[in-house]
Each structure stands twice: as C-alpha cells, then as structure tokens.
Short mmCIF file of C-alpha atoms in Angstrom, two decimals:
data_model
loop_
_atom_site.label_atom_id
_atom_site.label_comp_id
_atom_site.label_asym_id
_atom_site.label_seq_id
_atom_site.Cartn_x
_atom_site.Cartn_y
_atom_site.Cartn_z
CA HIS U 1 -14.18 29.55 10.66
CA ALA U 2 -12.80 31.53 13.51
CA LEU U 3 -9.39 31.61 11.81
CA SER U 4 -10.68 32.71 8.46
CA SER U 5 -12.74 35.47 10.11
CA LEU U 6 -9.56 37.07 11.21
CA ILE U 7 -8.07 37.54 7.84
CA THR U 8 -8.51 41.25 6.55
CA VAL U 9 -7.60 42.88 3.27
CA GLN U 10 -4.77 44.51 5.18
CA SER U 11 -3.28 41.20 6.55
CA PRO U 12 0.46 41.17 6.72
CA PHE U 13 0.61 37.69 5.42
CA GLY U 14 -0.20 36.68 1.83
CA PRO U 15 -1.59 35.57 -0.38
CA THR U 16 -4.88 35.01 1.34
CA VAL U 17 -7.31 32.38 0.31
CA PRO U 18 -10.26 33.84 -1.80
CA VAL U 19 -12.96 31.61 0.14
CA GLU U 20 -13.20 29.88 3.45
CA VAL U 21 -11.59 26.57 3.58
CA ASN U 22 -12.81 23.48 5.42
CA ASP U 23 -9.63 22.70 7.30
CA PHE U 24 -5.89 23.39 7.40
CA THR U 25 -4.71 19.69 7.36
CA LEU U 26 -1.03 19.69 6.17
CA GLY U 27 0.08 16.84 4.00
CA ILE U 28 3.85 15.93 3.38
CA GLU U 29 5.19 13.60 0.78
CA PHE U 30 8.22 11.32 1.50
CA SER U 31 10.30 9.04 -0.74
CA GLY U 32 13.41 6.97 -0.43
CA GLY U 33 14.30 4.01 1.78
CA GLY U 34 13.41 1.54 -1.13
CA LEU U 35 9.85 2.81 -1.50
CA ASN U 36 8.67 1.08 -4.74
CA ASP U 37 4.93 0.35 -5.41
CA PRO U 38 4.29 0.32 -1.75
CA TYR U 39 1.25 -1.84 -0.78
CA SER U 40 0.87 -1.84 3.04
CA ILE U 41 1.78 0.12 6.14
CA ALA U 42 2.24 -0.66 9.89
CA ILE U 43 3.40 1.58 12.60
CA ASP U 44 5.76 0.58 15.39
CA SER U 45 6.05 1.81 19.07
CA SER U 46 8.40 4.56 18.05
CA GLY U 47 5.95 5.89 15.48
CA ASP U 48 8.07 4.60 12.47
CA PRO U 49 6.09 3.48 9.47
CA TRP U 50 7.02 0.15 7.95
CA ILE U 51 5.95 -0.45 4.25
CA THR U 52 5.96 -3.36 1.90
CA ASN U 53 7.12 -2.79 -1.57
CA ASN U 54 5.76 -5.06 -4.20
CA GLY U 55 7.85 -3.24 -6.91
CA ASN U 56 11.27 -4.60 -5.61
CA SER U 57 10.28 -7.12 -3.07
CA SER U 58 11.55 -5.14 -0.04
CA VAL U 59 10.52 -3.64 3.12
CA THR U 60 10.93 0.22 3.93
CA GLN U 61 11.42 1.64 7.28
CA LEU U 62 11.01 5.53 7.84
CA ALA U 63 11.64 7.55 10.95
CA SER U 64 8.55 9.08 12.41
CA ASN U 65 9.89 12.39 10.79
CA GLY U 66 9.99 10.75 7.36
CA VAL U 67 13.75 10.29 7.15
CA PRO U 68 14.52 6.80 5.58
CA ILE U 69 16.19 4.33 8.16
CA SER U 70 16.31 1.30 5.72
CA PRO U 71 18.86 1.59 2.77
CA ALA U 72 18.09 2.89 -0.64
CA GLY U 73 16.91 -0.63 -1.90
CA GLY U 74 14.96 -1.23 1.31
CA TYR U 75 15.56 -4.29 3.60
CA THR U 76 15.79 -7.29 1.47
CA GLY U 77 16.30 -11.12 1.72
CA GLY U 78 14.70 -13.54 4.14
CA GLY U 79 12.51 -14.98 1.45
CA LEU U 80 10.68 -11.96 0.44
CA ASN U 81 8.67 -12.58 -2.64
CA GLY U 82 5.32 -11.21 -3.95
CA LEU U 83 4.49 -8.51 -1.33
CA PHE U 84 0.83 -8.05 -2.29
CA GLY U 85 -0.61 -8.49 1.24
CA GLY U 86 -0.06 -6.92 4.51
CA ILE U 87 2.57 -6.19 7.16
CA ALA U 88 2.35 -6.32 10.94
CA ILE U 89 4.45 -5.32 13.92
CA ASP U 90 4.64 -7.43 17.29
CA SER U 91 5.15 -6.07 20.59
CA ALA U 92 8.95 -6.43 20.30
CA GLY U 93 8.87 -4.16 17.35
CA ASN U 94 9.72 -6.86 14.83
CA ALA U 95 8.12 -6.73 11.35
CA TRP U 96 6.32 -9.59 9.84
CA ILE U 97 5.52 -9.95 6.02
CA PRO U 98 3.68 -12.60 4.18
CA ASN U 99 5.23 -13.81 0.78
CA TYR U 100 2.51 -14.49 -1.69
CA TYR U 101 4.94 -16.43 -4.05
CA GLY U 102 7.10 -17.94 -1.46
CA ASN U 103 4.52 -19.60 0.63
CA SER U 104 6.29 -18.28 3.64
CA VAL U 105 6.38 -15.37 6.28
CA THR U 106 9.51 -13.27 6.79
CA GLU U 107 10.48 -11.59 10.17
CA PHE U 108 12.67 -8.67 10.45
CA SER U 109 14.03 -7.12 13.67
CA ASN U 110 13.30 -3.52 14.37
CA ALA U 111 16.89 -2.87 13.02
CA GLY U 112 16.11 -4.47 9.78
CA THR U 113 17.97 -7.90 10.43
CA VAL U 114 16.28 -10.96 9.07
CA LEU U 115 15.21 -13.33 11.92
CA SER U 116 13.24 -16.06 9.92
CA GLY U 117 16.20 -17.66 7.92
CA THR U 118 16.80 -17.52 4.30
CA LEU U 119 13.49 -18.54 3.06
CA GLY U 120 11.38 -17.18 5.87
CA TYR U 121 8.94 -19.38 8.07
CA THR U 122 7.45 -22.11 5.59
CA GLY U 123 5.38 -23.84 8.13
CA THR U 124 2.69 -26.44 6.93
CA GLY U 125 -0.45 -24.94 5.71
CA LEU U 126 1.08 -21.76 4.44
CA HIS U 127 0.07 -21.18 0.80
CA THR U 128 -0.32 -17.82 -1.11
CA PRO U 129 -0.21 -15.91 2.31
CA TYR U 130 -1.91 -12.42 2.03
CA GLY U 131 -3.36 -10.92 5.12
CA ILE U 132 -1.54 -10.71 8.41
CA ALA U 133 -2.23 -9.77 12.08
CA ILE U 134 -0.72 -10.34 15.46
CA ASP U 135 -2.36 -11.06 18.57
CA GLY U 136 -1.73 -10.21 22.29
CA SER U 137 0.49 -13.13 22.77
CA ASP U 138 2.53 -12.30 19.57
CA ASN U 139 1.17 -15.10 17.58
CA VAL U 140 0.92 -14.38 13.98
CA TRP U 141 -2.27 -15.06 11.87
CA VAL U 142 -1.99 -15.33 8.12
CA THR U 143 -4.62 -15.83 5.54
CA GLY U 144 -4.39 -18.24 2.62
CA PHE U 145 -5.49 -16.34 -0.38
CA SER U 146 -6.03 -19.20 -2.78
CA ASN U 147 -8.01 -22.43 -2.66
CA PRO U 148 -7.91 -24.31 -0.17
CA TYR U 149 -8.66 -21.15 1.68
CA ASN U 150 -7.48 -21.11 5.27
CA VAL U 151 -5.97 -19.17 8.25
CA VAL U 152 -2.62 -20.19 9.62
CA LYS U 153 -1.60 -19.36 13.16
CA LEU U 154 2.16 -19.02 13.88
CA SER U 155 3.99 -18.68 17.19
CA ASN U 156 6.42 -15.85 17.61
CA ALA U 157 9.10 -18.23 16.80
CA GLY U 158 7.51 -19.26 13.55
CA ALA U 159 6.08 -22.66 14.52
CA VAL U 160 2.80 -23.62 13.24
CA LEU U 161 0.04 -23.68 15.94
CA SER U 162 -3.06 -24.29 13.66
CA GLY U 163 -2.45 -28.06 12.49
CA THR U 164 -1.52 -29.24 9.09
CA THR U 165 -4.31 -27.55 7.06
CA GLY U 166 -4.61 -24.24 9.07
CA TYR U 167 -8.13 -23.19 10.26
CA THR U 168 -10.73 -23.72 7.58
CA GLY U 169 -14.58 -23.43 7.18
CA GLY U 170 -16.73 -20.47 8.06
CA ALA U 171 -17.22 -19.54 4.31
CA LEU U 172 -13.63 -18.50 3.86
CA SER U 173 -13.26 -17.52 0.33
CA VAL U 174 -10.41 -15.49 -1.08
CA PRO U 175 -9.74 -14.13 2.62
CA TYR U 176 -8.11 -10.88 1.94
CA SER U 177 -7.30 -9.33 5.35
CA VAL U 178 -7.34 -10.08 9.01
CA ALA U 179 -7.68 -8.20 12.16
CA ILE U 180 -7.58 -9.35 15.93
CA ASP U 181 -9.89 -8.02 18.62
CA ALA U 182 -9.06 -7.44 22.36
CA SER U 183 -10.30 -11.03 23.08
CA GLY U 184 -7.74 -12.42 20.68
CA ASP U 185 -10.49 -13.50 18.14
CA ALA U 186 -9.51 -13.34 14.55
CA TRP U 187 -11.79 -11.53 11.96
CA ILE U 188 -11.24 -12.22 8.28
CA VAL U 189 -12.93 -10.55 5.34
CA ASN U 190 -13.75 -12.79 2.37
CA LYS U 191 -13.46 -10.88 -0.97
CA ARG U 192 -15.15 -13.50 -3.06
CA ASN U 193 -18.53 -14.34 -1.24
CA ASN U 194 -19.02 -10.86 0.59
CA SER U 195 -18.78 -12.39 4.12
CA LEU U 196 -16.92 -12.08 7.28
CA THR U 197 -15.41 -15.07 9.17
CA GLU U 198 -14.56 -14.99 12.98
CA PHE U 199 -12.37 -17.60 14.76
CA SER U 200 -11.64 -17.69 18.51
CA ASN U 201 -7.94 -17.48 19.56
CA SER U 202 -7.89 -21.33 19.75
CA GLY U 203 -9.21 -21.75 16.20
CA THR U 204 -12.94 -22.43 17.03
CA LEU U 205 -15.20 -21.00 14.42
CA LEU U 206 -17.57 -18.37 15.89
CA SER U 207 -19.34 -16.91 12.82
CA GLY U 208 -21.17 -20.01 11.68
CA SER U 209 -20.85 -22.17 8.49
CA ASN U 210 -21.81 -18.95 6.20
CA GLY U 211 -19.98 -16.39 8.22
CA TYR U 212 -21.48 -12.96 9.03
CA THR U 213 -23.25 -11.39 5.94
CA GLY U 214 -25.26 -8.26 4.98
CA GLY U 215 -24.91 -4.76 5.92
CA GLY U 216 -23.57 -3.90 2.49
CA LEU U 217 -20.61 -6.37 2.40
CA ASP U 218 -19.68 -6.42 -1.19
CA THR U 219 -16.08 -7.23 -2.22
CA PRO U 220 -14.67 -6.38 1.27
CA TYR U 221 -10.92 -5.51 1.15
CA SER U 222 -9.92 -4.32 4.55
CA ILE U 223 -10.85 -4.72 8.22
CA ALA U 224 -10.04 -2.84 11.37
CA ILE U 225 -11.34 -3.17 15.05
CA ASP U 226 -12.58 -0.29 17.18
CA GLY U 227 -12.32 0.03 21.00
CA SER U 228 -15.67 -1.61 21.46
CA GLY U 229 -14.69 -4.59 19.64
CA ASP U 230 -16.73 -3.74 16.49
CA ALA U 231 -15.34 -4.63 13.16
CA TRP U 232 -15.18 -1.97 10.38
CA ILE U 233 -14.89 -3.18 6.66
CA ALA U 234 -14.02 -1.19 3.64
CA ASN U 235 -16.19 -2.51 0.62
CA TYR U 236 -14.53 -2.13 -2.73
CA ASN U 237 -17.69 -2.40 -4.72
CA GLY U 238 -20.22 -1.45 -2.06
CA ASN U 239 -23.93 -0.94 -3.01
CA ASN U 240 -23.35 2.13 -5.25
CA VAL U 241 -22.67 2.48 -8.82
CA TYR U 242 -18.98 3.17 -8.19
CA GLY U 243 -18.78 0.92 -5.11
CA ASN U 244 -18.27 2.97 -1.96
CA SER U 245 -19.19 1.78 1.40
CA LEU U 246 -18.25 0.88 4.94
CA THR U 247 -19.68 -1.88 6.97
CA GLU U 248 -19.72 -1.93 10.76
CA LEU U 249 -20.53 -5.09 12.84
CA SER U 250 -20.86 -5.59 16.47
CA ASN U 251 -18.54 -8.06 18.36
CA ALA U 252 -21.34 -10.52 18.12
CA GLY U 253 -21.77 -10.14 14.38
CA ALA U 254 -24.75 -7.84 14.36
CA ILE U 255 -25.00 -5.22 11.65
CA LEU U 256 -24.62 -1.64 12.87
CA SER U 257 -24.20 0.31 9.85
CA GLY U 258 -27.66 -0.42 8.15
CA ALA U 259 -28.58 -2.45 5.17
CA ASN U 260 -26.31 -0.63 2.83
CA GLY U 261 -23.35 0.47 5.01
CA TYR U 262 -21.98 3.99 5.66
CA ILE U 263 -21.72 6.00 2.41
CA GLY U 264 -20.41 9.34 1.23
CA ALA U 265 -17.65 11.58 2.48
CA GLY U 266 -15.48 10.76 -0.71
CA LEU U 267 -15.58 7.07 -0.55
CA ASN U 268 -14.18 5.88 -3.89
CA LEU U 269 -13.11 2.27 -4.30
CA PRO U 270 -11.94 2.06 -0.71
CA VAL U 271 -9.11 -0.52 -0.16
CA SER U 272 -7.74 0.12 3.29
CA ILE U 273 -9.14 1.26 6.71
CA ALA U 274 -7.55 2.06 10.08
CA MET U 275 -8.99 3.35 13.45
CA ASP U 276 -7.58 6.18 15.45
CA GLY U 277 -7.80 6.72 19.06
CA SER U 278 -11.40 8.17 19.19
CA GLY U 279 -12.46 5.08 17.12
CA ASN U 280 -12.88 6.99 14.17
CA ALA U 281 -12.27 5.22 10.79
CA TRP U 282 -9.76 6.41 8.19
CA VAL U 283 -10.04 5.00 4.82
CA ALA U 284 -7.94 5.05 1.62
CA ASN U 285 -9.70 5.62 -1.55
CA SER U 286 -7.84 4.03 -4.40
CA LEU U 287 -9.84 5.95 -7.35
CA GLY U 288 -10.58 8.93 -5.41
CA ASN U 289 -6.92 9.85 -4.70
CA SER U 290 -8.19 10.74 -1.22
CA ILE U 291 -8.56 9.78 2.46
CA THR U 292 -12.17 9.53 4.17
CA GLU U 293 -12.83 9.80 7.73
CA PHE U 294 -15.83 8.62 9.44
CA SER U 295 -16.80 9.20 13.28
CA ASN U 296 -17.26 6.06 15.51
CA SER U 297 -20.94 6.55 15.24
CA GLY U 298 -20.85 6.34 11.37
CA ALA U 299 -21.14 10.05 10.68
CA ALA U 300 -19.07 11.40 7.73
CA ILE U 301 -16.54 13.92 8.76
CA THR U 302 -14.63 14.62 5.61
CA GLY U 303 -16.47 16.47 2.75
CA VAL U 304 -17.53 15.13 -0.69
CA ASN U 305 -13.95 14.75 -1.89
CA GLY U 306 -12.15 13.44 1.31
CA TYR U 307 -8.79 14.72 2.21
CA ILE U 308 -6.62 15.21 -0.89
CA GLY U 309 -3.55 16.97 0.21
CA GLY U 310 -0.03 15.76 0.20
CA ASN U 311 0.04 14.61 -3.47
CA ILE U 312 -1.96 11.43 -2.62
CA ASN U 313 -2.04 9.22 -5.58
CA SER U 314 -3.65 5.79 -5.77
CA PRO U 315 -3.51 5.40 -1.98
CA ASN U 316 -3.31 1.66 -1.22
CA ALA U 317 -2.84 1.63 2.60
CA VAL U 318 -3.55 3.92 5.61
CA ALA U 319 -2.18 3.88 9.12
CA VAL U 320 -2.37 6.03 12.09
CA ASP U 321 0.38 6.65 14.63
CA GLY U 322 0.80 7.51 18.30
CA SER U 323 0.98 11.20 17.49
CA GLY U 324 -2.26 11.26 15.41
CA ASN U 325 -0.38 11.42 12.11
CA VAL U 326 -2.05 9.71 9.14
CA TRP U 327 0.37 7.85 6.86
CA VAL U 328 -0.75 6.89 3.28
CA ALA U 329 1.02 4.51 0.75
CA ASN U 330 0.79 6.03 -2.69
CA LEU U 331 1.11 3.21 -5.06
CA PHE U 332 1.49 4.97 -8.35
CA ASP U 333 4.14 7.58 -7.02
CA SER U 334 6.08 5.10 -4.80
CA THR U 335 5.97 7.63 -2.00
CA LEU U 336 4.42 8.01 1.28
CA THR U 337 2.16 10.98 2.41
CA GLU U 338 1.87 12.25 5.96
CA LEU U 339 -1.17 13.97 7.02
CA ILE U 340 0.14 15.82 10.07
CA GLY U 341 -1.98 15.54 13.35
CA ALA U 342 -5.13 14.96 11.37
CA ALA U 343 -6.31 11.99 13.56
CA THR U 344 -6.62 11.21 17.31
CA PRO U 345 -3.23 9.55 18.49
CA VAL U 346 -3.68 5.69 18.89
CA VAL U 347 -1.70 2.85 20.51
CA THR U 348 0.96 1.35 18.25
CA PRO U 349 1.73 -1.23 17.23
CA LEU U 350 -1.71 -2.88 17.04
CA ALA U 351 -0.55 -5.87 18.80
CA VAL U 352 0.24 -3.94 21.90
CA GLY U 353 -3.42 -2.53 21.69
CA VAL U 354 -4.65 -6.18 21.53
CA LYS U 355 -2.42 -7.21 24.51
CA ASN U 356 -3.43 -4.33 26.92
CA ASN U 357 -6.99 -4.25 25.82
CA THR U 358 -6.36 -0.72 24.30
CA VAL U 359 -7.23 -1.23 20.69
CA ALA U 360 -8.21 2.11 19.00
CA SER U 361 -7.30 3.93 22.15
CA ARG U 362 -5.18 6.95 22.93
CA PRO U 363 -1.75 6.12 24.11
#
C-alpha cells in the first residue's frame, strides 16, 4: 500500500497499474536440464533444486539461479524407473530417489554420479517405493505404495535396517508421503483410509493401531513438519465440494486445525506442502494453478486465488530454499517456477534441519 500511494499521474515510470495490487511477488520460469513432467523437488545446501522427472525417468539439477547443471536429458541410469514419488537430499548433498517400477532406491552424488549401482538399492521389503525422507543420521525412509503396505528404513549405505518386511501396521494404507521430525520419528500420510501413522526412529508404532484421524484428513497427499514438531498435511479432497484443506496435528497427534482443517486462501486440490523458516505453510494447488500460504497459526496469508505468477501450471510440488525463494514444479509445462524471496529462508536440506533440530527454522 505504501508503494502504491507514491504513484502519481506524472510518474516517470510506466505503465502504472490501474488498481492497487496485493503484492509485488516476482515469478520466473525455468526449463532445461532434462525437465520432463517434473513430479517432486528437494533443495540442497547450496540452494540448488533437484527434481524428479517422470516423463523421461531422469533427475534434474538446477543451480540456485536456475541455470541447468544436469545435462539436457537429466541425470539417468542407476535403475531410475517410475519417478512418481518423492526425492530427498542427505546431509552430504546426495540425492535419493524411489523407483516405483524398479522396487529400488537410486542415490546420486551432488555431482550427478550414480552411487547405488546399476539397479539402485534393492533391499528386502522394498516394493513400489513412493514417498521418501531422510533422518538426522542420514538413514533413508521409504514408503511402500501398494499392498502389503510398509515403510522401509535404509542406512546411508543402502542396507536394510527395518527387517525383512519393513515396518508395518498402524493403519498403513496407500502410504503416500513421509516426513521426519526433530526426534527422528517418521510420519506417514495414508491416502486410502484418511489417517496418519507415526513410527519412532527404531520402528516402534506410536500412533496406535488405527493411526491418527480426524481434523479434516481426507485423501491426504503430502506432509511437512514445522519447528514445533507439528505435522501439516495437504488434503486433496478435504471437506469442501472441491476438496481443499490443510490439517495440523501436534507432535502428540492432537488435532490443532479444527474439525474441518484450515480452508480458503486459494486451496484447490492441494498436492504438496512445504514449511518456511517462520513455520508458514506453502501449498501447491494442482487444479488452481497457484501456490497458497498459511501462517503457522493457520491464518490465510494469500488471497482467494493464491499466488499465480511465473506461469504456474498444474503445480505438482513445492519447496523453499535457504534464501526464501519458493520453487514450484509445473507438471504440464515441464518447467520450474521460482517465486523470488516470497518466503522466509529455511534450513536446507531437510535432513540437516532434522539433524541439528532446526526443522523449519531460519539458516
């Protein structure tokens, strides 16, 4: 408002906007480096975004300024096959990718070299791997998307730490994504039965046989942890006619977001969620072609349409970097949008935040 009030009819710069705008957020669109139906994003310690591409079974790495680091076809090999799920970066800067069709997990060095062999890590219990997260010891947690539903824990060397069947029970049912809190506990959203399962770092079930339920959980797609250890979940169907809500649970599993979750602010089939350094939630709306922001207290920050700059088109993933830039994967355009400085800077990669108890904190 203060900037808008300085504009006069004799302004030396033009054209001027006819009405006062809500904000001056700038969005830039990037391509190249193998981007092809980008599905998920993770940010390394240098602020470089890493993206999985389902269209060509590759991984893209861009520099923090958007310049491609990976080759024109992306990083390939290592068993990459069916990149529908997530991507995670460990504290050494290596990227880990679950292969839905390969029943394996691929690891790349920060320079794009395959570290996990020709077929990836194929440990016992890995089947249709989908969601992925890394704890403070650089152990890798992977969800099994199809029945028998499970969660497999791998060491940083790719060895299975969760037994022959992985961790099971706790109402796991189409476990879509996983996040690790500062205690090292794993939180998993269950798409099919609208619940949340929590395991301790040693694999002990913490959320009971039925998991955590209520609070508007409805076809949950994505989960993120804030600095207080609370879990934030994007509900694809929600409690509204078009399905638009966020659920927040305390670290003990208590509902904090009311019976129907947080709504409004342009939520429109939300598929991905990330926290910034103030604990604010950033959400990708696949149908709304927009990004929504909520404060850590659940107050809507964006307007009724969310942020829509930078040619956002069917956003499938969102991530925040250490400079406060918000990165968005545009599924239909095979591009990446950067909303420059829109968020509070946050510690990256997420595994370092877990290790140092600085999850969703400023660097």
